[in-house]
Short mmCIF file of C-alpha atoms in Angstrom, two decimals:
data_model
loop_
_atom_site.label_atom_id
_atom_site.label_comp_id
_atom_site.label_asym_id
_atom_site.label_seq_id
_atom_site.Cartn_x
_atom_site.Cartn_y
_atom_site.Cartn_z
CA MET A 28 -7.79 -12.75 -12.88
CA GLN A 29 -10.05 -9.87 -13.85
CA LYS A 30 -13.56 -10.21 -15.22
CA ILE A 31 -15.30 -8.46 -18.08
CA MET A 32 -19.01 -7.81 -18.27
CA PHE A 33 -20.95 -7.84 -21.51
CA ASN A 34 -24.47 -6.48 -21.96
CA ASP A 35 -27.05 -9.25 -21.50
CA ARG A 36 -29.95 -7.08 -22.66
CA TYR A 37 -28.53 -7.28 -26.20
CA HIS A 38 -27.27 -10.90 -25.95
CA HIS A 39 -23.59 -9.93 -25.87
CA THR A 40 -22.54 -12.49 -23.25
CA ASN A 41 -24.12 -15.28 -25.29
CA ALA A 42 -22.51 -13.91 -28.46
CA VAL A 43 -19.07 -14.11 -26.80
CA ILE A 44 -19.67 -17.68 -25.63
CA GLU A 45 -20.93 -18.64 -29.13
CA GLU A 46 -17.83 -16.91 -30.60
CA ARG A 47 -19.93 -14.51 -32.69
CA LYS A 48 -18.63 -11.50 -30.76
CA THR A 49 -14.84 -11.22 -30.89
CA ARG A 50 -14.45 -7.50 -30.36
CA ALA A 51 -15.52 -5.06 -27.65
CA THR A 52 -15.65 -1.31 -28.03
CA GLN A 53 -15.24 0.79 -24.90
CA ILE A 54 -15.84 4.53 -24.97
CA MET A 55 -13.02 6.54 -23.46
CA ALA A 56 -15.21 8.58 -21.14
CA GLY A 57 -13.89 12.03 -20.35
CA ILE A 58 -10.94 11.71 -22.72
CA ASP A 59 -10.99 13.50 -26.03
CA PHE A 60 -7.77 13.59 -27.98
CA PRO A 61 -7.50 16.77 -30.04
CA VAL A 62 -8.18 16.45 -33.73
CA ASN A 63 -4.88 18.14 -34.54
CA MET A 64 -2.66 15.57 -32.84
CA VAL A 65 0.98 15.78 -33.87
CA MET A 66 1.28 12.04 -34.42
CA GLY A 67 -2.15 11.82 -35.99
CA ARG A 68 -2.84 8.56 -34.18
CA VAL A 69 -3.10 6.99 -30.78
CA LEU A 70 -0.80 4.10 -29.89
CA PRO A 71 -1.81 1.44 -27.37
CA ASP A 72 1.08 -0.50 -25.94
CA LYS A 73 1.39 -4.00 -24.47
CA ASP A 74 1.97 -2.56 -21.01
CA GLY A 75 -1.70 -1.56 -20.81
CA LYS A 76 -1.35 2.14 -21.57
CA ILE A 77 -2.20 4.43 -24.46
CA TYR A 78 0.40 6.94 -25.59
CA ALA A 79 -0.46 9.99 -27.67
CA VAL A 80 1.15 13.30 -28.45
CA ALA A 81 -1.11 16.32 -28.87
CA ASN A 82 0.11 19.90 -29.24
CA GLY A 83 3.54 18.84 -27.98
CA GLU A 84 2.03 17.33 -24.84
CA ASN A 85 2.28 13.65 -23.95
CA ILE A 86 -1.00 11.98 -23.05
CA ILE A 87 -0.94 8.64 -21.23
CA VAL A 88 -4.13 6.70 -20.45
CA LYS A 89 -4.10 3.43 -18.48
CA LEU A 90 -6.19 0.68 -20.05
CA ARG A 91 -8.23 -1.86 -18.14
CA TYR A 92 -6.80 -4.93 -19.94
CA LYS A 93 -3.49 -5.82 -21.58
CA VAL A 94 -2.64 -7.80 -24.71
CA GLY A 95 -2.25 -11.48 -23.81
CA GLU A 96 -4.27 -11.19 -20.60
CA VAL A 97 -6.90 -13.86 -19.91
CA VAL A 98 -10.12 -12.38 -18.58
CA ALA A 99 -13.18 -14.16 -17.15
CA VAL A 100 -16.53 -13.58 -18.86
CA ALA A 101 -18.86 -12.57 -16.03
CA GLN A 102 -22.14 -14.45 -15.74
CA SER A 103 -24.46 -14.77 -12.77
CA TYR A 104 -23.96 -18.04 -10.92
CA TYR A 105 -27.47 -19.01 -11.98
CA HIS A 106 -26.66 -18.63 -15.70
CA ALA A 107 -23.18 -20.10 -15.38
CA PHE A 108 -23.96 -23.21 -13.35
CA SER A 109 -27.65 -24.05 -12.91
CA PRO A 110 -28.05 -25.81 -16.28
CA ARG A 111 -24.95 -27.92 -15.57
CA CYS A 112 -25.55 -30.78 -13.16
CA ASP A 113 -21.85 -31.74 -12.82
CA ILE A 114 -20.99 -28.68 -10.68
CA PRO A 115 -22.61 -28.48 -7.22
CA VAL A 116 -23.86 -25.03 -6.24
CA TYR A 117 -25.26 -25.83 -2.80
CA GLY A 118 -26.37 -22.66 -1.06
CA ALA A 119 -25.30 -20.52 -4.01
CA ASP A 120 -28.81 -19.13 -4.38
CA ARG A 121 -28.20 -17.20 -1.17
CA THR A 122 -25.11 -15.38 -2.51
CA PRO A 123 -25.30 -11.92 -4.10
CA GLY A 124 -23.90 -13.31 -7.36
CA TRP A 125 -26.68 -15.85 -7.84
CA ARG A 126 -28.62 -13.47 -10.10
CA ASN A 127 -26.20 -10.51 -10.39
CA LYS A 128 -22.92 -10.99 -12.26
CA LEU A 129 -21.42 -7.90 -10.66
CA PHE A 130 -20.79 -9.90 -7.47
CA VAL A 131 -19.34 -13.13 -8.93
CA ARG A 132 -15.78 -14.33 -8.47
CA ALA A 133 -13.74 -14.29 -11.67
CA ASP A 134 -11.95 -17.56 -10.86
CA LEU A 135 -15.31 -19.41 -10.75
CA MET A 136 -16.45 -18.34 -14.21
CA PRO A 137 -16.58 -21.18 -16.78
CA HIS A 138 -15.67 -19.00 -19.80
CA GLN A 139 -12.58 -16.88 -20.39
CA ILE A 140 -11.30 -14.76 -23.24
CA ARG A 141 -7.75 -13.78 -24.18
CA ILE A 142 -7.11 -10.21 -25.32
CA ILE A 143 -5.28 -10.53 -28.64
CA GLY A 144 -5.28 -6.91 -29.79
CA ILE A 145 -5.94 -3.40 -28.57
CA ARG A 146 -6.30 -0.28 -30.64
CA CYS A 147 -7.76 3.19 -30.39
CA GLU A 148 -9.88 4.86 -33.01
CA ARG A 149 -12.87 7.07 -33.50
CA LEU A 150 -16.16 5.23 -33.07
CA ARG A 151 -17.33 5.73 -36.66
CA ASP A 152 -14.07 4.33 -38.09
CA ILE A 153 -15.60 0.86 -37.69
CA SER A 154 -16.03 -1.26 -40.84
CA ASP A 155 -18.99 -3.48 -41.75
CA GLU A 156 -16.98 -6.62 -40.92
CA GLU A 157 -16.07 -5.21 -37.51
CA CYS A 158 -19.74 -4.43 -36.81
CA ILE A 159 -20.51 -8.13 -37.23
CA LYS A 160 -17.64 -8.92 -34.80
CA GLU A 161 -19.37 -6.60 -32.29
CA GLY A 162 -22.29 -9.02 -32.11
CA VAL A 163 -24.62 -7.65 -34.81
CA TYR A 164 -26.51 -10.53 -36.36
CA ALA A 165 -26.28 -11.06 -40.12
CA GLY A 166 -29.47 -12.61 -41.45
CA SER A 167 -30.43 -13.74 -44.92
CA GLN A 168 -29.30 -11.37 -47.66
CA ALA A 169 -32.67 -11.99 -49.33
CA LEU A 170 -34.28 -9.84 -46.63
CA GLU A 171 -34.64 -6.09 -47.06
CA TYR A 172 -33.22 -5.55 -43.55
CA PRO A 173 -30.78 -8.44 -42.96
CA TYR A 174 -28.73 -6.97 -40.07
CA TYR A 175 -30.18 -6.83 -36.59
CA PHE A 176 -29.75 -7.01 -32.85
CA ILE A 177 -32.15 -8.20 -30.17
CA ASP A 178 -33.44 -6.05 -27.31
CA THR A 179 -34.67 -8.51 -24.67
CA LYS A 180 -36.05 -5.82 -22.36
CA GLN A 181 -38.46 -4.49 -24.98
CA PHE A 182 -38.87 -7.86 -26.78
CA LEU A 183 -37.75 -6.33 -30.08
CA ILE A 184 -35.69 -7.40 -33.03
CA CYS A 185 -34.17 -4.15 -34.33
CA ASP A 186 -33.33 -4.69 -38.00
CA TYR A 187 -31.37 -2.52 -40.45
CA LYS A 188 -30.09 -2.43 -44.02
CA SER A 189 -26.38 -2.38 -43.16
CA PRO A 190 -24.18 -3.59 -40.30
CA ARG A 191 -23.07 0.01 -39.60
CA GLU A 192 -26.67 1.18 -39.20
CA ALA A 193 -27.36 -1.68 -36.80
CA PHE A 194 -24.19 -1.01 -34.80
CA ALA A 195 -24.90 2.75 -34.69
CA ALA A 196 -28.35 2.09 -33.21
CA LEU A 197 -26.92 -0.50 -30.81
CA ILE A 198 -24.14 1.76 -29.49
CA ASP A 199 -26.68 4.56 -28.97
CA LYS A 200 -28.80 2.18 -26.89
CA VAL A 201 -25.87 0.85 -24.87
CA SER A 202 -23.91 4.09 -24.36
CA GLY A 203 -26.62 6.73 -24.61
CA ARG A 204 -28.43 8.56 -27.37
CA GLY A 205 -26.16 10.62 -29.60
CA THR A 206 -23.02 8.54 -28.99
CA TRP A 207 -22.68 7.62 -32.69
CA ASP A 208 -23.09 11.26 -33.75
CA ARG A 209 -20.51 12.47 -31.17
CA ASN A 210 -17.97 10.02 -32.64
CA PRO A 211 -15.87 9.72 -29.44
CA TRP A 212 -12.49 8.04 -29.13
CA VAL A 213 -12.88 4.37 -28.24
CA VAL A 214 -10.63 1.54 -27.14
CA VAL A 215 -11.21 -1.61 -29.16
CA TYR A 216 -10.36 -4.91 -27.49
CA GLU A 217 -10.08 -7.86 -29.85
CA PHE A 218 -10.27 -11.22 -28.17
CA GLU A 219 -10.69 -14.97 -28.59
CA LEU A 220 -12.58 -17.43 -26.45
CA VAL A 221 -10.14 -19.75 -24.70
CA LYS A 222 -12.48 -21.75 -22.46
#
């Protein structure tokens, strides 16, 4: 079983566990399909690859996950097990994964997701509803800025007028300034929490 890591600085792991985040956008680094593609679209397949045709040339990109695959949600052992008294973690505080989820074993993680859909698109093709599925909070519509995300490192609530504005600011923080304006190709994994 593979594991997937979500950004804890912006509460994404918690959003997945609470089933508020059901979609993950991954930038296709170093891959830029030409605008004048013959097919005009990019087709992900169930075998974990993307197929595209551009200028008469076949482009194949291997994806990290496949449709139907169950993937562990990575959490540090401390966050995954310390609040639960029914699972013994004797000596776990001496392991590298105690505070760092990079070093945890996928088969020990208490939460898993199932990939239910994969598609490719330009980053700014995202709709307002999909922005909410990315983990953007939707507050009271009575507020002037009802859509927000939380930055735990800077102790900020970053609020915006629309879900797209909030997601644009969030993706720039997660993937680097100017990402939204560059409008790169992204792989969108849609998933459901299974455990």
